[in-house]
Amino acid sequence: MVPDLGADSPQISILRVDPRTQATQLLIRMPKQMHVPMHWHSANETHTVIKGTMVFEHDGQRHELGPGGFNYLPARTHHQAWASDDALVFITVDSGWDVNWVSRSPAKIDLGQRPPSR
């Protein structure tokens, strides 16, 4: 997903796209602990953590999800995330999947990052 990160880049697998609605189911694997900078999607999005942990932050709230953990984010909700080593998350969106970066896309400085203390 992020060529500049080489083997440390998140990996994506599109599992299904509905030909009528473009609703999409996908898996993202995060080989290395990293921060995913603030971004948003045009569609409603759900995350289900399969392996590892993911921390999602939006609207001043932070949620840590482990295996089996689930959340829902309405379309256009600005959010950021932090993933543990070898995290795997199943994502569904109710129309076409896109990523709109608020200020920047992931970079090498995001590797090894944990959520800041509150």
PDB file of C-alpha atoms in Angstrom:
ATOM      1  CA  MET A   1       0.000   0.000   0.000  1.00  0.00           C
ATOM      2  CA  VAL A   2       2.903   2.387   0.766  1.00  0.00           C
ATOM      3  CA  PRO A   3       5.773   1.594  -1.617  1.00  0.00           C
ATOM      4  CA  ASP A   4       8.251   3.812   0.295  1.00  0.00           C
ATOM      5  CA  LEU A   5       7.909   1.494   3.322  1.00  0.00           C
ATOM      6  CA  GLY A   6       9.017  -1.600   1.368  1.00  0.00           C
ATOM      7  CA  ALA A   7       8.496  -4.854   3.317  1.00  0.00           C
ATOM      8  CA  ASP A   8       7.170  -2.853   6.294  1.00  0.00           C
ATOM      9  CA  SER A   9       4.257  -1.491   4.246  1.00  0.00           C
ATOM     10  CA  PRO A  10       0.685  -2.443   5.145  1.00  0.00           C
ATOM     11  CA  GLN A  11      -0.677  -5.073   2.762  1.00  0.00           C
ATOM     12  CA  ILE A  12      -4.211  -5.021   1.375  1.00  0.00           C
ATOM     13  CA  SER A  13      -6.397  -7.758  -0.045  1.00  0.00           C
ATOM     14  CA  ILE A  14      -9.719  -6.781  -1.619  1.00  0.00           C
ATOM     15  CA  LEU A  15     -12.033  -9.706  -0.867  1.00  0.00           C
ATOM     16  CA  ARG A  16     -15.216  -8.585  -2.599  1.00  0.00           C
ATOM     17  CA  VAL A  17     -16.732  -5.589  -4.379  1.00  0.00           C
ATOM     18  CA  ASP A  18     -20.485  -5.543  -4.986  1.00  0.00           C
ATOM     19  CA  PRO A  19     -20.919  -4.823  -8.703  1.00  0.00           C
ATOM     20  CA  ARG A  20     -24.061  -2.748  -8.093  1.00  0.00           C
ATOM     21  CA  THR A  21     -23.234  -0.683  -4.974  1.00  0.00           C
ATOM     22  CA  GLN A  22     -19.421  -0.950  -4.942  1.00  0.00           C
ATOM     23  CA  ALA A  23     -19.682  -1.999  -1.260  1.00  0.00           C
ATOM     24  CA  THR A  24     -16.275  -3.463  -0.453  1.00  0.00           C
ATOM     25  CA  GLN A  25     -14.845  -5.992   1.991  1.00  0.00           C
ATOM     26  CA  LEU A  26     -11.090  -6.030   2.478  1.00  0.00           C
ATOM     27  CA  LEU A  27      -8.288  -7.157   4.773  1.00  0.00           C
ATOM     28  CA  ILE A  28      -5.329  -5.023   5.785  1.00  0.00           C
ATOM     29  CA  ARG A  29      -2.281  -6.563   7.438  1.00  0.00           C
ATOM     30  CA  MET A  30       0.180  -4.340   9.249  1.00  0.00           C
ATOM     31  CA  PRO A  31       3.539  -6.167   9.377  1.00  0.00           C
ATOM     32  CA  LYS A  32       5.102  -3.531  11.675  1.00  0.00           C
ATOM     33  CA  GLN A  33       3.734  -1.396  14.473  1.00  0.00           C
ATOM     34  CA  MET A  34       2.769   1.916  12.928  1.00  0.00           C
ATOM     35  CA  HIS A  35       0.655   5.042  12.997  1.00  0.00           C
ATOM     36  CA  VAL A  36      -1.876   5.629  10.214  1.00  0.00           C
ATOM     37  CA  PRO A  37      -2.184   9.438   9.902  1.00  0.00           C
ATOM     38  CA  MET A  38      -5.496  11.294  10.019  1.00  0.00           C
ATOM     39  CA  HIS A  39      -7.719  10.419   7.059  1.00  0.00           C
ATOM     40  CA  TRP A  40     -11.347   9.840   6.062  1.00  0.00           C
ATOM     41  CA  HIS A  41     -13.416   7.697   3.690  1.00  0.00           C
ATOM     42  CA  SER A  42     -16.399   8.615   1.498  1.00  0.00           C
ATOM     43  CA  ALA A  43     -18.386   5.606   2.764  1.00  0.00           C
ATOM     44  CA  ASN A  44     -19.449   4.310   6.178  1.00  0.00           C
ATOM     45  CA  GLU A  45     -16.725   2.002   7.462  1.00  0.00           C
ATOM     46  CA  THR A  46     -16.494  -0.843   9.977  1.00  0.00           C
ATOM     47  CA  HIS A  47     -13.362  -2.472  11.368  1.00  0.00           C
ATOM     48  CA  THR A  48     -13.146  -5.924  12.938  1.00  0.00           C
ATOM     49  CA  VAL A  49      -9.757  -6.811  14.386  1.00  0.00           C
ATOM     50  CA  ILE A  50      -8.732 -10.365  13.554  1.00  0.00           C
ATOM     51  CA  LYS A  51      -5.214 -10.378  15.043  1.00  0.00           C
ATOM     52  CA  GLY A  52      -3.141  -7.991  17.141  1.00  0.00           C
ATOM     53  CA  THR A  53      -4.456  -4.650  18.348  1.00  0.00           C
ATOM     54  CA  MET A  54      -5.653  -1.483  16.678  1.00  0.00           C
ATOM     55  CA  VAL A  55      -6.224   1.864  18.353  1.00  0.00           C
ATOM     56  CA  PHE A  56      -8.654   4.181  16.547  1.00  0.00           C
ATOM     57  CA  GLU A  57      -9.009   7.865  17.394  1.00  0.00           C
ATOM     58  CA  HIS A  58     -11.774  10.139  16.143  1.00  0.00           C
ATOM     59  CA  ASP A  59     -13.830  13.049  17.474  1.00  0.00           C
ATOM     60  CA  GLY A  60     -11.620  13.270  20.575  1.00  0.00           C
ATOM     61  CA  GLN A  61     -12.279   9.631  21.497  1.00  0.00           C
ATOM     62  CA  ARG A  62      -9.829   6.741  21.497  1.00  0.00           C
ATOM     63  CA  HIS A  63     -10.784   3.059  21.288  1.00  0.00           C
ATOM     64  CA  GLU A  64      -8.392   0.119  21.600  1.00  0.00           C
ATOM     65  CA  LEU A  65      -9.595  -3.033  19.880  1.00  0.00           C
ATOM     66  CA  GLY A  66      -8.155  -6.521  20.219  1.00  0.00           C
ATOM     67  CA  PRO A  67      -9.122  -9.700  18.354  1.00  0.00           C
ATOM     68  CA  GLY A  68     -12.888  -9.715  17.798  1.00  0.00           C
ATOM     69  CA  GLY A  69     -13.139  -5.983  18.552  1.00  0.00           C
ATOM     70  CA  PHE A  70     -15.461  -4.009  16.263  1.00  0.00           C
ATOM     71  CA  ASN A  71     -16.190  -0.356  15.531  1.00  0.00           C
ATOM     72  CA  TYR A  72     -18.236   1.723  13.117  1.00  0.00           C
ATOM     73  CA  LEU A  73     -17.290   5.087  11.627  1.00  0.00           C
ATOM     74  CA  PRO A  74     -19.769   7.175   9.636  1.00  0.00           C
ATOM     75  CA  ALA A  75     -18.704   8.423   6.210  1.00  0.00           C
ATOM     76  CA  ARG A  76     -16.307  11.376   6.213  1.00  0.00           C
ATOM     77  CA  THR A  77     -15.296  10.893   9.866  1.00  0.00           C
ATOM     78  CA  HIS A  78     -11.713  12.064  10.313  1.00  0.00           C
ATOM     79  CA  HIS A  79      -9.765   9.370  12.150  1.00  0.00           C
ATOM     80  CA  GLN A  80      -6.289   8.001  12.719  1.00  0.00           C
ATOM     81  CA  ALA A  81      -5.082   4.626  13.914  1.00  0.00           C
ATOM     82  CA  TRP A  82      -2.154   2.797  15.466  1.00  0.00           C
ATOM     83  CA  ALA A  83      -1.485  -0.878  14.784  1.00  0.00           C
ATOM     84  CA  SER A  84       0.555  -3.472  16.643  1.00  0.00           C
ATOM     85  CA  ASP A  85       3.103  -5.673  14.891  1.00  0.00           C
ATOM     86  CA  ASP A  86       1.364  -8.151  12.587  1.00  0.00           C
ATOM     87  CA  ALA A  87      -2.131  -6.706  13.132  1.00  0.00           C
ATOM     88  CA  LEU A  88      -4.861  -7.912  10.784  1.00  0.00           C
ATOM     89  CA  VAL A  89      -8.131  -6.003  10.367  1.00  0.00           C
ATOM     90  CA  PHE A  90     -11.234  -6.830   8.304  1.00  0.00           C
ATOM     91  CA  ILE A  91     -12.861  -3.689   6.881  1.00  0.00           C
ATOM     92  CA  THR A  92     -16.218  -3.190   5.220  1.00  0.00           C
ATOM     93  CA  VAL A  93     -17.486  -0.064   3.504  1.00  0.00           C
ATOM     94  CA  ASP A  94     -20.982   0.417   2.117  1.00  0.00           C
ATOM     95  CA  SER A  95     -19.826   1.891  -1.217  1.00  0.00           C
ATOM     96  CA  GLY A  96     -16.490   2.238  -3.004  1.00  0.00           C
ATOM     97  CA  TRP A  97     -13.413   2.230  -0.736  1.00  0.00           C
ATOM     98  CA  ASP A  98     -11.148   5.251  -0.836  1.00  0.00           C
ATOM     99  CA  VAL A  99      -8.657   6.979   1.461  1.00  0.00           C
ATOM    100  CA  ASN A 100      -8.485  10.762   1.736  1.00  0.00           C
ATOM    101  CA  TRP A 101      -5.452  11.938   3.727  1.00  0.00           C
ATOM    102  CA  VAL A 102      -6.023  15.054   5.816  1.00  0.00           C
ATOM    103  CA  SER A 103      -2.436  16.331   5.805  1.00  0.00           C
ATOM    104  CA  ARG A 104      -0.164  13.510   4.630  1.00  0.00           C
ATOM    105  CA  SER A 105      -0.007   9.826   3.778  1.00  0.00           C
ATOM    106  CA  PRO A 106       1.950   7.295   5.883  1.00  0.00           C
ATOM    107  CA  ALA A 107       5.732   7.621   5.849  1.00  0.00           C
ATOM    108  CA  LYS A 108       8.763   5.989   7.466  1.00  0.00           C
ATOM    109  CA  ILE A 109       8.353   8.261  10.505  1.00  0.00           C
ATOM    110  CA  ASP A 110       5.083   6.408  11.259  1.00  0.00           C
ATOM    111  CA  LEU A 111       6.800   3.037  11.754  1.00  0.00           C
ATOM    112  CA  GLY A 112       7.214   1.991  15.387  1.00  0.00           C
ATOM    113  CA  GLN A 113       4.786   4.655  16.606  1.00  0.00           C
ATOM    114  CA  ARG A 114       2.393   4.111  19.509  1.00  0.00           C
ATOM    115  CA  PRO A 115      -0.540   6.362  20.389  1.00  0.00           C
ATOM    116  CA  PRO A 116       0.639   9.403  22.359  1.00  0.00           C
ATOM    117  CA  SER A 117      -0.181   9.449  26.070  1.00  0.00           C
ATOM    118  CA  ARG A 118      -3.200  11.468  27.021  1.00  0.00           C
TER     119      ARG A 118
END
